[in-house]
Each structure stands twice: as C-alpha cells, then as structure tokens.
Coordinates of C-alpha atoms and ligand atoms in Angstrom, one line a residue:
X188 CA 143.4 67.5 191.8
X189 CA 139.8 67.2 193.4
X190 CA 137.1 67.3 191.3
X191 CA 135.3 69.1 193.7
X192 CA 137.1 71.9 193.4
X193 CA 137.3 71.6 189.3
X194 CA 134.8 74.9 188.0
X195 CA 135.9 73.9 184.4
X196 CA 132.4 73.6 183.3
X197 CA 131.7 76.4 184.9
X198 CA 131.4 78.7 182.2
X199 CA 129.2 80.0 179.4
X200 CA 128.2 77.1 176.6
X201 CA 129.1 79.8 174.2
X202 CA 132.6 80.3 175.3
X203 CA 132.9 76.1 174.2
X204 CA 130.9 77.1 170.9
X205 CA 133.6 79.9 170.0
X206 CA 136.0 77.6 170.9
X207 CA 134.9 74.3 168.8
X208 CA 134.6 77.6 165.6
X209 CA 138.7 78.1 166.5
X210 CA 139.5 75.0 166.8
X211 CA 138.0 74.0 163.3
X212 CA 139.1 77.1 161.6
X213 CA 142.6 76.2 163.0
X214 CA 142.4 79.7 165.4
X215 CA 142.8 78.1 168.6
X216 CA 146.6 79.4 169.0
X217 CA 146.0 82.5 168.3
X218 CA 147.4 85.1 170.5
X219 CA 145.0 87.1 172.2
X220 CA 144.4 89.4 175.4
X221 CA 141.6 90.4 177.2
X222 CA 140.7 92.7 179.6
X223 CA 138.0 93.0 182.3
X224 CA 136.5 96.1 183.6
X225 CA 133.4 97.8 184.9
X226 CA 131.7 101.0 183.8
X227 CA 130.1 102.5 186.8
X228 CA 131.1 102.4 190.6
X229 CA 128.4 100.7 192.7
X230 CA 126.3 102.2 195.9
X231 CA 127.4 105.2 194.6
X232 CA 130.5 104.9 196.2
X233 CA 134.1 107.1 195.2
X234 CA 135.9 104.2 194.4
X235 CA 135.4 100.4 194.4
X236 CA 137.6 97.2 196.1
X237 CA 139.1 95.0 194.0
X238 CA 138.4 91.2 195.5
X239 CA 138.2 87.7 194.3
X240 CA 141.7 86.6 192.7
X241 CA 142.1 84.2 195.2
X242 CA 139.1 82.1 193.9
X243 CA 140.5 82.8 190.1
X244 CA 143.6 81.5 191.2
X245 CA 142.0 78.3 192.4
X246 CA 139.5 77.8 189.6
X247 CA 142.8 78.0 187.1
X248 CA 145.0 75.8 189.1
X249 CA 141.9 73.1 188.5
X250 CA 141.2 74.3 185.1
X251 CA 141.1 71.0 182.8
X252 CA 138.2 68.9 181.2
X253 CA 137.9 65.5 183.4
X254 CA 136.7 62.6 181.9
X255 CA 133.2 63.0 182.7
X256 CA 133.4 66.8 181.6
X257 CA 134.1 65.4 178.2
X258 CA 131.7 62.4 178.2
X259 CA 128.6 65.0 179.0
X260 CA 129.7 67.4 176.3
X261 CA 129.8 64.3 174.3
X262 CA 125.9 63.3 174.9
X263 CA 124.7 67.1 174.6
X264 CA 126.2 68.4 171.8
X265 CA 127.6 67.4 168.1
X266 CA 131.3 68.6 168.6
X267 CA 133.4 66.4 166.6
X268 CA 135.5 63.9 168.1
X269 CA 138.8 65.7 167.5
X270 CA 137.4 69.0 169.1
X271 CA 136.7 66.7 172.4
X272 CA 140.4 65.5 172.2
X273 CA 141.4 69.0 171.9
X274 CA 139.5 69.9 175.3
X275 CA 140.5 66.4 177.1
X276 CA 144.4 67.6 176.5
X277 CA 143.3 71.5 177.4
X278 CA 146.1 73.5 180.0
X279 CA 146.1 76.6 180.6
X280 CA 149.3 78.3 179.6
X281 CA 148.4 82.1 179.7
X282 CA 149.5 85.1 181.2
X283 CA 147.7 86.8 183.7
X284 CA 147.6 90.3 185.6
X285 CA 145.3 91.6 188.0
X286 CA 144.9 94.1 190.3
X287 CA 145.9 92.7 194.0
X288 CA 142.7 91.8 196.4
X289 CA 142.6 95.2 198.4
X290 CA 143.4 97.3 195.2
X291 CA 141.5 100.2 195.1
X292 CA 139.9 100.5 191.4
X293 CA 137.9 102.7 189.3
X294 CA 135.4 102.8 186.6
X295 CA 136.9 102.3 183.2
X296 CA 140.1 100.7 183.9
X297 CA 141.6 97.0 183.6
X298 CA 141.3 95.2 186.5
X299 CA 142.2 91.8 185.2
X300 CA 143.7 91.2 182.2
X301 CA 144.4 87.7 180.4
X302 CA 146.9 87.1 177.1
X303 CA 146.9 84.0 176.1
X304 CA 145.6 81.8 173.2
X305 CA 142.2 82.9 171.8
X306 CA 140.8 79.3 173.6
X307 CA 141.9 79.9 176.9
X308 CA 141.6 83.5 177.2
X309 CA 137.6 82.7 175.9
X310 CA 137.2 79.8 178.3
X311 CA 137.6 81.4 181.0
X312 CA 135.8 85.0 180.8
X313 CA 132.6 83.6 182.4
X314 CA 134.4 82.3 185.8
X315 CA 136.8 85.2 186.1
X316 CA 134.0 87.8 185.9
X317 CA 131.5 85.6 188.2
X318 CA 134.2 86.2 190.8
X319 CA 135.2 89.6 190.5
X320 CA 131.8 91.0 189.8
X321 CA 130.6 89.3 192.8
X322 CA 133.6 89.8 195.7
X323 CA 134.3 93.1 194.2
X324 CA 130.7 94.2 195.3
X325 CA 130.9 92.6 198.6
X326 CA 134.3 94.3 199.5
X327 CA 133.3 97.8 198.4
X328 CA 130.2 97.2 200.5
X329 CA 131.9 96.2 203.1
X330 CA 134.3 98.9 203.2
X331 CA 131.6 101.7 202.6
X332 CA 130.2 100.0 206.1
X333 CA 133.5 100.2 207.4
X334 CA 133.9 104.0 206.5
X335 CA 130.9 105.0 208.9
X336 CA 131.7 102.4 211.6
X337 CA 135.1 103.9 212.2
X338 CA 137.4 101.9 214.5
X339 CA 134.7 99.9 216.3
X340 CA 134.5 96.0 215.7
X341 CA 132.4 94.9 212.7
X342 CA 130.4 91.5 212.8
X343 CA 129.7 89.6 208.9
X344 CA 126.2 87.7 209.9
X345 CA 124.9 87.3 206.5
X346 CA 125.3 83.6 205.6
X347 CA 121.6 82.5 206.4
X348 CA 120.7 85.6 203.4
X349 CA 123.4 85.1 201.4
X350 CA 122.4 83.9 197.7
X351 CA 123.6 80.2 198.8
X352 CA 126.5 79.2 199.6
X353 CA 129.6 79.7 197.9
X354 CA 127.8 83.5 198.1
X355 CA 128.1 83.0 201.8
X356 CA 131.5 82.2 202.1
X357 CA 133.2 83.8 199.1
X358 CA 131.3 87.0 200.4
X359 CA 132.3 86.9 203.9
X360 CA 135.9 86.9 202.7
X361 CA 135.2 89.5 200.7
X362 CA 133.7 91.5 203.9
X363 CA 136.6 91.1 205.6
X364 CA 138.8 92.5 202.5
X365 CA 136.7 95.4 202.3
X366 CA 137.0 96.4 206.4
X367 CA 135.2 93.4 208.3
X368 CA 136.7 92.5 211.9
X369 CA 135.1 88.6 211.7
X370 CA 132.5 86.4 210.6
X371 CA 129.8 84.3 212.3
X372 CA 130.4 81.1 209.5
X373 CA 131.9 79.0 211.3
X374 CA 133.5 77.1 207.6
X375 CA 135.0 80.7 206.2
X376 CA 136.3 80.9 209.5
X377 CA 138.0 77.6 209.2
X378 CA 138.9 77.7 205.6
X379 CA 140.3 81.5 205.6
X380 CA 141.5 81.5 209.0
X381 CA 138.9 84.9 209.9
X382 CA 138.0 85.2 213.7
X383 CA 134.9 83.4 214.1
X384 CA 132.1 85.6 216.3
X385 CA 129.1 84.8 218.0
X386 CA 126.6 85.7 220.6
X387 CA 123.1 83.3 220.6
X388 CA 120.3 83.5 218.8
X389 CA 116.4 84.2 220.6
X390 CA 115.3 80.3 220.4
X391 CA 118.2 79.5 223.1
X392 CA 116.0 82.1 225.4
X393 CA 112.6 80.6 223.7
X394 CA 113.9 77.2 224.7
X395 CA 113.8 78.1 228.2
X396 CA 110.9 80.3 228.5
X397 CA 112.3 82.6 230.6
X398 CA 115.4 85.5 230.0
X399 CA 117.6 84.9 233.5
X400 CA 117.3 80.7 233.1
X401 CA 118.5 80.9 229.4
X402 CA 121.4 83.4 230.3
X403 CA 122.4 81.3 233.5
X404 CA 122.3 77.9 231.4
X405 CA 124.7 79.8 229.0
X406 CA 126.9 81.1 231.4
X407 CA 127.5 77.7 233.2
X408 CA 128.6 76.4 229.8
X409 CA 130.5 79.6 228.0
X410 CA 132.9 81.8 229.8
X411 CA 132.9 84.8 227.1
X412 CA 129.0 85.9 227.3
X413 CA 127.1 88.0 225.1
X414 CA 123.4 87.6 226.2
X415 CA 120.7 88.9 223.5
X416 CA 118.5 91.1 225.6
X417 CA 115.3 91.9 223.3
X418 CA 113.2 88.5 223.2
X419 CA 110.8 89.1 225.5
X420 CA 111.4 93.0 226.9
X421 CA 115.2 94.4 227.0
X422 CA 114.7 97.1 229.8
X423 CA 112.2 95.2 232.0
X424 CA 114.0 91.7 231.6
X425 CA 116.3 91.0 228.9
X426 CA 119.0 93.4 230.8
X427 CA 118.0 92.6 234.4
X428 CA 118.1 89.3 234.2
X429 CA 121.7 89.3 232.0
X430 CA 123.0 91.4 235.3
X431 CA 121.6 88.6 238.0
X432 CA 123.4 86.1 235.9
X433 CA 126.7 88.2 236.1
X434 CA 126.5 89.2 239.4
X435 CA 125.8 85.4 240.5
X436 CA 128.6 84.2 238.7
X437 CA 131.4 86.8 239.3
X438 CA 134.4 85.9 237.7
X439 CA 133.4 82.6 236.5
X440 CA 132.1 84.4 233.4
X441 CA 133.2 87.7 231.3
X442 CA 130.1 89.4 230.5
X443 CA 131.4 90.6 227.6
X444 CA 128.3 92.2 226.5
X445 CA 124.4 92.6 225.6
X446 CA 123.2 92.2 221.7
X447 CA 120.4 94.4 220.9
X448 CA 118.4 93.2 217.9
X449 CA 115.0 95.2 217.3
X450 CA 113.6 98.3 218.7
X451 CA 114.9 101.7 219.0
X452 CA 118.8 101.7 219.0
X453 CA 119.5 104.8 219.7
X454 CA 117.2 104.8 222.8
X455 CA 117.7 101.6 224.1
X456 CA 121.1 101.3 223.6
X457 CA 121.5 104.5 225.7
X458 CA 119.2 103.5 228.5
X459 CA 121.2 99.9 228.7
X460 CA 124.5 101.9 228.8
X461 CA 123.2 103.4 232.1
X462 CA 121.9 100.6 233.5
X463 CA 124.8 98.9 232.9
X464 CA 127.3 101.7 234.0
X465 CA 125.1 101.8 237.4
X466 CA 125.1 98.3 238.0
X467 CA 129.3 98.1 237.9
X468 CA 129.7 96.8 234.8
X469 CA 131.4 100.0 232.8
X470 CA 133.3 97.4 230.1
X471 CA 130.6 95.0 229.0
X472 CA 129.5 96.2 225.2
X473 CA 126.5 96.8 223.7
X474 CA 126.5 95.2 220.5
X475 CA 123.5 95.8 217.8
X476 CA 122.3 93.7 214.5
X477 CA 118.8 94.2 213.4
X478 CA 118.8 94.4 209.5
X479 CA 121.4 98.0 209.5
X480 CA 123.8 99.4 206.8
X481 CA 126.1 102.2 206.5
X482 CA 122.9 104.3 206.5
X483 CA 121.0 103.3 209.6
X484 CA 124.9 103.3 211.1
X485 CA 125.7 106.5 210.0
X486 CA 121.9 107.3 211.6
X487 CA 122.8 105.9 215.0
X488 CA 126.1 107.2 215.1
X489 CA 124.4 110.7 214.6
X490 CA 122.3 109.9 217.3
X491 CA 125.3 109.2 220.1
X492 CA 123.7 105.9 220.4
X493 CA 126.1 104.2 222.8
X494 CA 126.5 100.9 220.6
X495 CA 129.9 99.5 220.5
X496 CA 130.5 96.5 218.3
X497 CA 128.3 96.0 215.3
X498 CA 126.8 93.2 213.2
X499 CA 125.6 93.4 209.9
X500 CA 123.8 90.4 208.0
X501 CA 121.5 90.9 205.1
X502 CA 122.9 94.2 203.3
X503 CA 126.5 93.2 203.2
X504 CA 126.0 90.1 202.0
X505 CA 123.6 90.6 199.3
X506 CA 124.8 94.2 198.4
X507 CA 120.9 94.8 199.2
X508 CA 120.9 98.0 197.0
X509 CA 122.7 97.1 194.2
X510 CA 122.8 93.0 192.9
X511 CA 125.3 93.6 190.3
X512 CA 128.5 95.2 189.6
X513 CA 128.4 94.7 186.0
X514 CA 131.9 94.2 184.8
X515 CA 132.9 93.2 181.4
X516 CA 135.2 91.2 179.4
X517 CA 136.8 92.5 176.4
X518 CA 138.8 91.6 173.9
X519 CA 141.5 94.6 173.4
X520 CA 144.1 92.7 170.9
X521 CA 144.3 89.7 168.7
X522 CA 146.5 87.8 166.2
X523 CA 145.9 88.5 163.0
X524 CA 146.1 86.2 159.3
X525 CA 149.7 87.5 159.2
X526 CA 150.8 86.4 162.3
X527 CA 150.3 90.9 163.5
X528 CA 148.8 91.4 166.5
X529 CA 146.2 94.0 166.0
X530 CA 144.1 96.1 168.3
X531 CA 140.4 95.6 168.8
X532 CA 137.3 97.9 169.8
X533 CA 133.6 97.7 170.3
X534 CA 132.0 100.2 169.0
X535 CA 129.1 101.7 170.8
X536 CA 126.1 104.6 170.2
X537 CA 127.2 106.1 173.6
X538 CA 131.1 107.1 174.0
X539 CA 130.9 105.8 177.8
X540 CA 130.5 102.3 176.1
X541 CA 133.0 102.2 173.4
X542 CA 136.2 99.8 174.8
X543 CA 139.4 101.2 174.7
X544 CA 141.6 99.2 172.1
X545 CA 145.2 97.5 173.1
X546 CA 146.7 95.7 175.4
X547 CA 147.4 98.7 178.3
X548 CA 148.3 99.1 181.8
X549 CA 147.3 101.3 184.4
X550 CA 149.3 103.5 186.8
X551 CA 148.6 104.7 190.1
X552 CA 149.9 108.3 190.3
X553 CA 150.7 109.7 193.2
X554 CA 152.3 112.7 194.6
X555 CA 155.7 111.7 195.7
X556 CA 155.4 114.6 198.5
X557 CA 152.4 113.1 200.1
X558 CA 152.2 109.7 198.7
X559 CA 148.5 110.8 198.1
X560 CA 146.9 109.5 194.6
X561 CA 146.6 111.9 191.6
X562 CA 144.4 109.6 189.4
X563 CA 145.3 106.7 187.3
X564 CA 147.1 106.4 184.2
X565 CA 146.2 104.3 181.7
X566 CA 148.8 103.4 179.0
X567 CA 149.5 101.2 175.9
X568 CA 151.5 98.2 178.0
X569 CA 154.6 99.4 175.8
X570 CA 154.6 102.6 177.9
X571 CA 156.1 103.3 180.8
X572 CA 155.2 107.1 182.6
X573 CA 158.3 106.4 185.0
X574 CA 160.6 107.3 182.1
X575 CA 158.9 110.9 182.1
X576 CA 159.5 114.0 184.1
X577 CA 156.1 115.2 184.0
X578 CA 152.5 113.3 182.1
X579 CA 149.2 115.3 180.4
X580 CA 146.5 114.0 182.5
X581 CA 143.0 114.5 180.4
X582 CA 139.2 112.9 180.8
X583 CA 139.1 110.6 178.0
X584 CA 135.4 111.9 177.1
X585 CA 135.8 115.7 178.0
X586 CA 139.2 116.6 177.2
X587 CA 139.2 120.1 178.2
X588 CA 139.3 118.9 181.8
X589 CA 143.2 118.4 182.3
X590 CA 146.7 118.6 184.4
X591 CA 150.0 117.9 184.1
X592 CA 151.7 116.2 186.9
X593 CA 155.4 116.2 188.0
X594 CA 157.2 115.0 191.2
X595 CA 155.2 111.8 191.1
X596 CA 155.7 108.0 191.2
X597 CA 153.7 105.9 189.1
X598 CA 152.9 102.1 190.4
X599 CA 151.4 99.4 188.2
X600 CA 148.1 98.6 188.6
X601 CA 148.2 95.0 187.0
X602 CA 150.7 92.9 188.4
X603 CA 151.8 89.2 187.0
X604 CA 150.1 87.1 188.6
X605 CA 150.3 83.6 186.2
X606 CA 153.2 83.7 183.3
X607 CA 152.6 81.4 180.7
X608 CA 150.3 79.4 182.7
X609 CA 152.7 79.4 185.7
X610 CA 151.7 81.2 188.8
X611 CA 154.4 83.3 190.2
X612 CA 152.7 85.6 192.7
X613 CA 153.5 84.8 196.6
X614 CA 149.7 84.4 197.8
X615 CA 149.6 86.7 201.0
X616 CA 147.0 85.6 203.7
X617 CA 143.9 87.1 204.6
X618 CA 144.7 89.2 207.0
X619 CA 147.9 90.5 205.3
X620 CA 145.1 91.4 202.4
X621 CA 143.2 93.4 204.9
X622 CA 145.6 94.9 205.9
X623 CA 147.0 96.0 202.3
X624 CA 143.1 97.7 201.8
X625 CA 143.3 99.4 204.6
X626 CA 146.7 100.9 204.0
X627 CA 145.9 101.2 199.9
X628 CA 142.2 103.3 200.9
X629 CA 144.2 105.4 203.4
X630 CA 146.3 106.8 200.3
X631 CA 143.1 108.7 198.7
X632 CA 141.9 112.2 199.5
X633 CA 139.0 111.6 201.9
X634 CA 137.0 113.5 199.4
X635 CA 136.8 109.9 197.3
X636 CA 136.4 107.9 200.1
X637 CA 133.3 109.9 202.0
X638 CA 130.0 107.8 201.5
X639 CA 127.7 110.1 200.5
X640 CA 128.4 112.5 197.0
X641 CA 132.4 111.6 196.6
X642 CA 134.3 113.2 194.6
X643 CA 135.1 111.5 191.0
X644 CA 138.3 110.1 190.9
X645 CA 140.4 111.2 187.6
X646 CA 140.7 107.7 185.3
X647 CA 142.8 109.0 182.4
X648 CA 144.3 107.4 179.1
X649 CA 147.6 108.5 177.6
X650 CA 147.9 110.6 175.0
X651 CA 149.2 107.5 172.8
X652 CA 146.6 105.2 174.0
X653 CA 143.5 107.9 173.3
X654 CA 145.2 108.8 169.5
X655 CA 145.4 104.8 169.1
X656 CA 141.3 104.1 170.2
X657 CA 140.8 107.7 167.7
X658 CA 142.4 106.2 164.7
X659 CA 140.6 102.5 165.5
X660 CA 137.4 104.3 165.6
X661 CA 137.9 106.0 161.8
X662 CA 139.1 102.4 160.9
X663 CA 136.2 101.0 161.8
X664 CA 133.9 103.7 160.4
X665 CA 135.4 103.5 157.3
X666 CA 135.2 99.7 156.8
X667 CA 131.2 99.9 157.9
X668 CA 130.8 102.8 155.7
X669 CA 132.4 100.9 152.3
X670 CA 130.6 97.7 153.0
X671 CA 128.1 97.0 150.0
X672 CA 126.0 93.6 150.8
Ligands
ATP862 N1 117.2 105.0 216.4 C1 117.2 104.5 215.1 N2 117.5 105.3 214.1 C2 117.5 104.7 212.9 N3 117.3 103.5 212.6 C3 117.0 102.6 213.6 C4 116.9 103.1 214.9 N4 116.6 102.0 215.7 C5 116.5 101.0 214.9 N5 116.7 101.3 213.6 C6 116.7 100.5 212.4 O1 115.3 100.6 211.9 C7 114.9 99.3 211.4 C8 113.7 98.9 212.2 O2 113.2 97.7 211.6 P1 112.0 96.9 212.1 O3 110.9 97.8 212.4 O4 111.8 95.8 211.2 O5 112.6 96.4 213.5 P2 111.9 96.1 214.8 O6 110.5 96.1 214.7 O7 112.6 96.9 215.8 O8 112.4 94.6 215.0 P3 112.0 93.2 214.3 O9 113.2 92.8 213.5 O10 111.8 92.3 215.5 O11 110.7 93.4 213.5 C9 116.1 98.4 211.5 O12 116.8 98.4 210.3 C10 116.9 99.0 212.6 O13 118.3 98.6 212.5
PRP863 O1 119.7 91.6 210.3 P1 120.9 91.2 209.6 O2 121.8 92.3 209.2 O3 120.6 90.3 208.4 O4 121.8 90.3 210.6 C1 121.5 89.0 210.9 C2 120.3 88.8 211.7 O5 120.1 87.4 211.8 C3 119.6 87.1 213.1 O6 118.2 87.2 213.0 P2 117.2 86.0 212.8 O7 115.8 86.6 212.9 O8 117.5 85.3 211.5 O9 117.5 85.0 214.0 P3 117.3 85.2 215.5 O10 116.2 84.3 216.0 O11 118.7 84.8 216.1 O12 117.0 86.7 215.8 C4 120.2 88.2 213.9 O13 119.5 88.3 215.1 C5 120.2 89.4 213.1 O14 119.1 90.2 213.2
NIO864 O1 126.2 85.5 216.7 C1 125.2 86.2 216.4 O2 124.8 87.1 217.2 C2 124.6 86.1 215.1 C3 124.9 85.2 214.1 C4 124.3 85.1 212.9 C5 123.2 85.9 212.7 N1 122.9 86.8 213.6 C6 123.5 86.9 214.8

C-alpha cells in the first residue's frame, strides 16, 4: 500500500479526539450507523448526481495509521500510549451502502450510509463527505450543462481554475459522470481512461506573430486541426488564414474545426459558418469556450448560433454559483449500555433541520407501466415496500400533501458496497458510469430535470419511519423538559 495514496490523516482532529474519549471509556466497539445527506439541491436544480464513491473506495482500501501517522500524533497531542496502539492496529471492518455514482438523489435522503463501530464510522465522516460534497456538485453541474447542450460534444477545460489539484482531476471525473464527452487534463485522461481533447491555446499564434504561419506550423505537425481563430481578428484573419492553411494542405490535414474564444458568439459563429460553408468546407466545427454555462448556452442556443462542440472551463469546475453542496453526517443509531441499539435524532428549531432517526433505506418508486419515477421512499432498513400491494406516500413536513401508489417496483437506493470491511461491489468503469446517469436521469419526468423552476421531486418517509422520528422527538422533549441542573 502506497503511502501516497494513504488519506488516513485526512480527517477532522476532532473525529481522533471522539475517538481517544471511546476508546478510554471502553466505547470503541460500539455499534453504530451513520448516514450522510444534504438538505437543499444545488443551482437550483430538480434533482442532484450522486459522484465520488470511487475516491471513498480508495481512501478506505488505504485507511490505516502508518508509522509516521502515529509518530506525529505522538509529538502534537497527549493521547496516551495505549490509545496510539489502538490507532497503529486500526482496520476498517464496517459496512457500507451508497448510492451508485450516476444515482440520481434528492434532498433529505441517505446517500451513504456507514454501520460500523462508533471509531470507524467517526473516523471517517470528514473524508467521505469531502468527496461527495465536492463530486456531487461537479456532476450535477455538469449534467445541468449537459441538459441545455443536448447531443452535441461537451469539452471539461477547467483544470487551470480548478481549486488545485485533486479539485482538477476528481472534478473532471465528476464532469464526465454528470454528461461530459472528455477532458483537456491530460493525467484524468490517463488515470480514468476519459478521451483527452484539445485544440491550442493563443501563445502558439503569439509565438509566431502571425495567424496563417502559426496554423501552417501546426498543421505540418498535427493531422486532426482545430485552429483558434480570435487572437488577432477571427473574420479578417483568424478564419482566412485557417482556410489558406487547409486548402494548401488538402488531405494531409483534417480541419476538423475553428475555436472561437471571445467576442459575440452568436454573431461570429454564424458569419464563420458561412464563410466556411462557401469556402467547401461544410463539416469542419465551430467549437466555442470563452467563460459559458448552461446560461450563456441556453442564450446562444436561443440565438441559432451555429456552434457545434462546446468547451466549458471555469463554471464546471468550480460550480461558480454555488461552492458548496453542504451535506451532512449523522448519526441515526447507536449501541446502547445494554448492549440495544437505539435510535438517535438532532433536534433542531426549524423542522427542515431535524434528522430523521434509524438506520433506513430508501426506495426508488417507479411506475411499473412506464418505468418512470414516483418519488422515493424512505423506510426503517427492516422494511421492505416490495412486500406491499400498494404504499401511503406523504411530505414528511406537510402531510396533507399525499398518494397512494400501486402497480409499482421499488429499487434500493443504498446498495452494499463494503460488508464488514470487505468490498464486494464489482467497480464498473467510467464510461459504464456515464452511461448508467444517462440512463438513470432519462427515467424522471422532464418536469424535474428542466434547468430553470423544476418541479420538486416527492422525498417521502414511511408511515413507520415518520411515527418512529414522532415518538423520538416526545422522548427527547421530555428528557430536556425534566432535567433539573
Ligand atoms: N451572443 C452572446 N450571447 C450571450 N452571451 C454571449 C454571447 N457572446 C458571448 N457571450 C458570453 O459573454 C461573455 C463575454 O465575456 P467577455 O466580455 O469577458 O468576453 P470577450 O470580451 O468577448 O473576450 P475576452 O475573454 O477576451 O475578454 C462570455 O461569457 C461569453 O461566453
Ligand atoms: O473560459 P473557461 O470556461 O474557463 O474555459 C477555459 C478557458 O481557458 C483558456 O483561456 P486562457 O485565457 O486561460 O488561455 P488562452 O491563452 O489559451 O486563451 C481557453 O481559451 C478558455 O477560454
Ligand atoms: O484545448 C483547448 O482548446 C483548451 C484547453 C484548456 C483550456 N482551454 C482550452
């Protein structure tokens, strides 16, 4: 095991401190599970992609406290020698069940869930969530991109923006997950296996001075050109002198296309579809970067403007209007004195904010005419819907809004992914990932998946699973209300 790829340290000092408290009180078995979830979609969006269990799957196949992990927690803090032994023989032995990369998920449901022993379940909350928060929000960018690009190829550019880089090439995977066609990082390229991309950048024109020598340099050492046009003037030179080059070289080169990257778009890219067109060269694309979204997209496309392949940097990559997804870890069930497991809640002012108690699962209702989804389901883990003929779906907040559903099938949101520390799920590749979004997004109404306004997508609790977070909640009232300090 590389100790490159070792994230064990990687993770809050406070999740150690709770740990070094167990381990004294003699805690650290306990059983516990946690769950992760987020409360609000991001950008807006009807529904959110669920990315980043391939990292988690990595970071836990590394997770153990090296030598010099244990020697530095040594010199900074006071943790008592057999605490340190306790970490230097650590393994991860729990059980884990996620949501697949691809998954579409809502607000308010697990998407991850660890049981375990109190230690490792705690250990690990920071790493898990730095992962999903972060790919999660890439993805659903990407694929709220992907919505108003339709079917035409989609360029990641984003690494030279990207918060550093791990952001870079986590997030370009991510991209890809949520709808991307390929990336111009060359290493996520190599280490994911996505189709690299790229055209050249305006210092290869710079370094000659001059539009047609820059493009006839390329061409005489690249077969597959795509010349940027806008360094110095796209109509007046840029273009011109990319169609001298091409006509020159004939079929020694496939001018593949021109890259457009400032200006008006919509303008120049349909005065550089004419001039193209005219000069015989009906199949060489006009591709476009230049700082766009799924707004300025949806903009152009509204404008006819004759782009065809697009590349998209900065927004994607940063998810430029919103930084943070915001999920949370939560403890839902724990051992208890007795050897019980009990249910646990956090109570909060505002009902949107109050966790929902118990180790659960969550279905994904669908109509078994039209394989479209109903909403999901979310259980007590000892339930299971696809014993019942029909299920009382009802808004955990605002019950009066409710339906029952028959003639559906109900599919499992959280899948095994480690048992007992063991990991038992087939890792599919990349592109079979993609290709699993595409296919999962295709099964919601469009009304969730349009950009702008969607609909809200029902996110119900069973009737069992809403009495037990009910009765928690009196239990907890009642013990705040006798306490007498
Ligand atoms: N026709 C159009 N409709 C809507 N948005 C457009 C159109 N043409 C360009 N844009 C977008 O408007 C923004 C223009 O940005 P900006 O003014 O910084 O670019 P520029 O001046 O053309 O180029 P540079 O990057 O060299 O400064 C970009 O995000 C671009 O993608
Ligand atoms: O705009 P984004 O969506 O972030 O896409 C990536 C940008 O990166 C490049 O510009 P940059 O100015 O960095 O280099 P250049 O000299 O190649 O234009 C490229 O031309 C794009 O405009
Ligand atoms: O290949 C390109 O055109 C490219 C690569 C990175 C950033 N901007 C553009």
């Amino acid at each position: 095991m590389s100790e490159n790829n070792n994230l064990t340290l990687h993770t809050d000092f406070y999740e150690i401190n709770m740990m070094a408290t167990y381990f004294e009180k003699h805690m650290e078995n306990r059983h516990a599970v946690f769950e992760a979830f987020f409360r609000k979609l991001p950008f807006g969006n009807g529904y959110a992609v669920f990315a980043g269990l391939e990292h988690i799957i990595q970071y836990i196949e590394n997770l153990h406290f090296t030598d010099s992990d244990i020697d530095y927690l040594k010199e900074v803090t006071d943790y008592p020698d057999s605490f340190l032994n306790y970490l230097r023989n650590f393994k991860f032995k729990g059980t884990v069940r996620s949501a697949y990369e691809g998954d579409v998920v809502f607000a308010n449901e697990p998407i991850l869930q660890v049981e375990g022993t109190l230690c490792e379940c705690q250990l690990v909350e920071t790493a898990i969530l730095n992962m999903i928060n972060y790919q999660t929000l890439i993805a659903t960018k990407a694929s709220r991109i992907r919505t108003v690009v339709g079917d035409d190829p989609l360029m990641e550019f984003g690494s030279r923006r990207a918060q550093e880089v791990s952001a870079a090439i986590w997030g370009t995977r991510a991209a890809i997950i949520g709808g991307f066609n390929a990336t111009s990082n060359v290493l996520a390229g190599k280490k994911f296996g996505i189709p690299i991309s790229g055209t050249h950048a305006h210092s290869l024109v710079e370094s000659f001075g001059n539009d047609y020598r820059a493009f006839h340099a390329y061409a005489q050492t690249h077969h597959d050109c795509v010349f940027l046009v806008d360094t110095y003037d796209t109509l007046k030179s840029g273009v011109p002198s990319a169609i001298k080059v091409a006509n020159e070289m004939g079929d020694k080169i496939n001018f593949a296309g021109v890259r457009l990257d400032s200006g008006d778009m919509a303008y120049l890219s349909k005065r550089v579809r004419e001039v193209l067109d005219h000069a015989g060269y009906p199949n060489t694309k006009i591709y476009a970067s230049n700082d766009l979204d799924e707004t300025t997209i949806a903009s152009l496309k509204m404008q006819h403007a004759k782009i065809d392949v697009w590349g998209v940097g900065t927004k994607v990559i940063t998810a430029f209007d919103q930084p943070a997804l915001g999920a949370v870890y939560k403890m839902v069930s724990v051992e208890d004195d007795d050897g019980q497991m009990v249910d646990r809640i956090k109570i909060s002012g505002n009902a949107e904010k109050v966790s929902t108690p118990g180790k659960k699962q969550v279905w994904r209702i669908t109509d078994t005419k039209d394989g479209k989804s109903e909403g999901d389901y979310i259980t007590l883990s000892t339930e299971d819907p696809r014993e019942e003929k029909s299920i009382y779906m009802f808004h955990p907040n605002y019950t009066y809004i409710n339906k029952t559903v028959e003639n559906f099938d109900a599919e499992p949101l959280l899948k095994t992914i480690y048992r007992d520390g063991k990991l038992v799920y087939d890792r599919p590749n990349l592109s079979q990932i993609s290709d699993y979004a595409e296919k999962e997004l295709a099964a919601l109404w469009p009304e969730y998946r349009r950009e702008l306004n969607p609909q809200k997508y029902p996110v119900d609790l069973s009737q069992k699973c809403w009495d037990n977070k009910r009765d928690i909640i009196e239990k907890v009232r009642n013990y705040v209300q006798q306490i007498k300090y």
